[in-house]
Amino acid sequence: MIKKGLLIAALLMGAGLVPVYAADMNKVLRVSYPAPEVGFDPVKTTDLYSSSISSNIFDTLVAYDYLSRPLKLIPNTISAMPEISADGKVYTFHIRKGIYFADDPAFKGKKRELTAEDYAYSLKRLVDPAVHSPTGYLVEDVIEGLHDYVKSLNGKALDYDKPLPGLRALDRYTLQIRLKEPNSSFIYIVAMSHLAAVAREVIEANVANTMAHPVGTGPYRLAEWKPGNKIVLEANPNFRDYTLPTEGSGKGLDAQIAADLKGKKLPLVGRVEVSIIEEEQPRWLSFVNQQLDYAGVPFSAVNTIMQPDPARPGAFKLLKKWSNMGIQLQQELAPEVTYTYFNMKDPVIGGEDKQHIALRRAISMAYDVQREIRDIRKGQAKPMQNIIPRGFVGNDPNYHGAVDYDPALANALLDEAGYKIGPDGFRANPDGSRLELEMATSPSALDRIYNEAWQSAFDRIKIHLRFKVAKWNELYKAATEGKLQMWGSAWTADYPGADNFLQLLYGPNSGQTNNGNFQNKEYDELYRKTLSMQDSPERNAIYLRMNKIVTGLAPWAYQDARINNYVINPYVHGFKQHPIYYSPFMFIDIRK
């Protein structure tokens, strides 16, 4: 087991050979995350920060081309894109020869080649009851035979050597996956870091704490980890020859990056230092002092850094103070939804009866999203109206799913539902018992501003509110265990499919990604139906019906989608915001 801060990069292969790096080990990329990571076993995490590190350590079969927009998948560890059967159910992947894992004592001094069996093993881990993966839903009901096999275990250990009809290593380099039904999103799911290959020997040698001992075939390996404080990656000397796949559009920033990286073996930076800085101001000061190489512009600093760009309506540009320093600004509407969920299994706020629907709807009506965007986000967000984000296939721009801000109507709704105001000036439950709700929150300054906004909302409808304050990673764990009554959440796209967001409310995903435990039979049936459908007006009509079910039952208070504003120091080359890759370390160069 790795202890906090233990340096593991020195565990070299067998006979103490000195590694040969293509990357410049004197180049250091310094970045920050606004919340602590959970760990680096790809099947055990769903948070953005842990997954972003894992995606730099482990390899998926396919990956996104870094520069191409719209998003484009390309082969990663396979020689060509998979062969897909005429009925859309069978995918055959041919693994490239000569891809090796980073050195580790579990390999007993031998170079360990990546094989098809590594992917078969890794996919089985997603559904192993002993692993408790929060992302098992990605494959269990999708790949033929997995669900039935897991159901048949009845408490017995999963047999990783047992052949399964839907998941087979045909030979050392050929993986075949058979789906229960055609699934238009499956190829994108394959690109998610949760489906990356791990080595069985490493997992079994570190079973007590797989989160702290990641060993993959990717561009980097974990060198140091101080949980909740600092993560250090070093270039993996075993990483295969890899160059920039395409030149993207060949224009503007794409052309610049292509010229910078053309013909160069990646990664270029030998060391990546990730600091966990939860407060906005220290994070921003670290960038200003060039202790961070690129950073997101904090909402509190927007007006001192940016101004509207008259040449591009709706866009912003840097103030001259910053642009004269050579700093660059990149803006993008995040492919995300942000919302506050209500725990539908909670006896006070959950349930599909009219009284509890009225309570949740009234809370949503009392919260002023437009004021949040104006005063807290400083205009850098768009209101959420749909479970599916703007720009995604299936998003209906004409559908208004969010309730309007209307405290008067919210109070009238609560009166009608039997939540009467008592002698103390606050509402009670319909049975006369004290009504007090609890919202989970982190302790940062920005969270405190949000707490004030939510407190004001509850004051408007005269309901007692208390806050459960804890670190984000602690709340995340409690959320997956169904222990939180209310918590604000955000979901950023893992892949460009509507189901990536609709699955957040899919009943069987309770305890995985459906932390509000929303379960509705019609919604679940429609969700399953859409998985085998191609893009069509019929599927869009089903998506609209699913949105209306959620609007009617109000398991979420809709909020917004943020505009990501990144500032990049002039000596940083190769950085381009990517809708999926949060940490594209491999493509970045530092030239001071």
XYZ file of C-alpha atoms in Angstrom, residues 93 120 122 166 200 263 300 316 321 332 349 372 378 380 394 405 407 481 511 535 538 560:
22
model
C -10.891 -4.756 -31.656
C -11.516 -8.358 -20.884
C -10.759 -4.741 -16.813
C -20.253 -11.238 -24.785
C -4.326 -8.189 -13.333
C 6.523 15.237 -35.715
C -14.983 36.668 -8.544
C -15.374 38.365 -23.909
C -3.285 44.658 -18.800
C -16.209 27.562 -24.108
C -38.399 15.487 0.740
C -26.988 33.324 -9.516
C -20.742 37.156 -13.233
C -20.500 33.382 -17.246
C -31.610 15.383 -28.409
C -38.481 32.092 -10.207
C -41.629 33.030 -4.574
C -24.353 5.836 -0.184
C -25.911 4.557 -5.676
C -30.548 9.625 -34.072
C -38.676 9.349 -32.919
C -27.085 26.337 -15.248
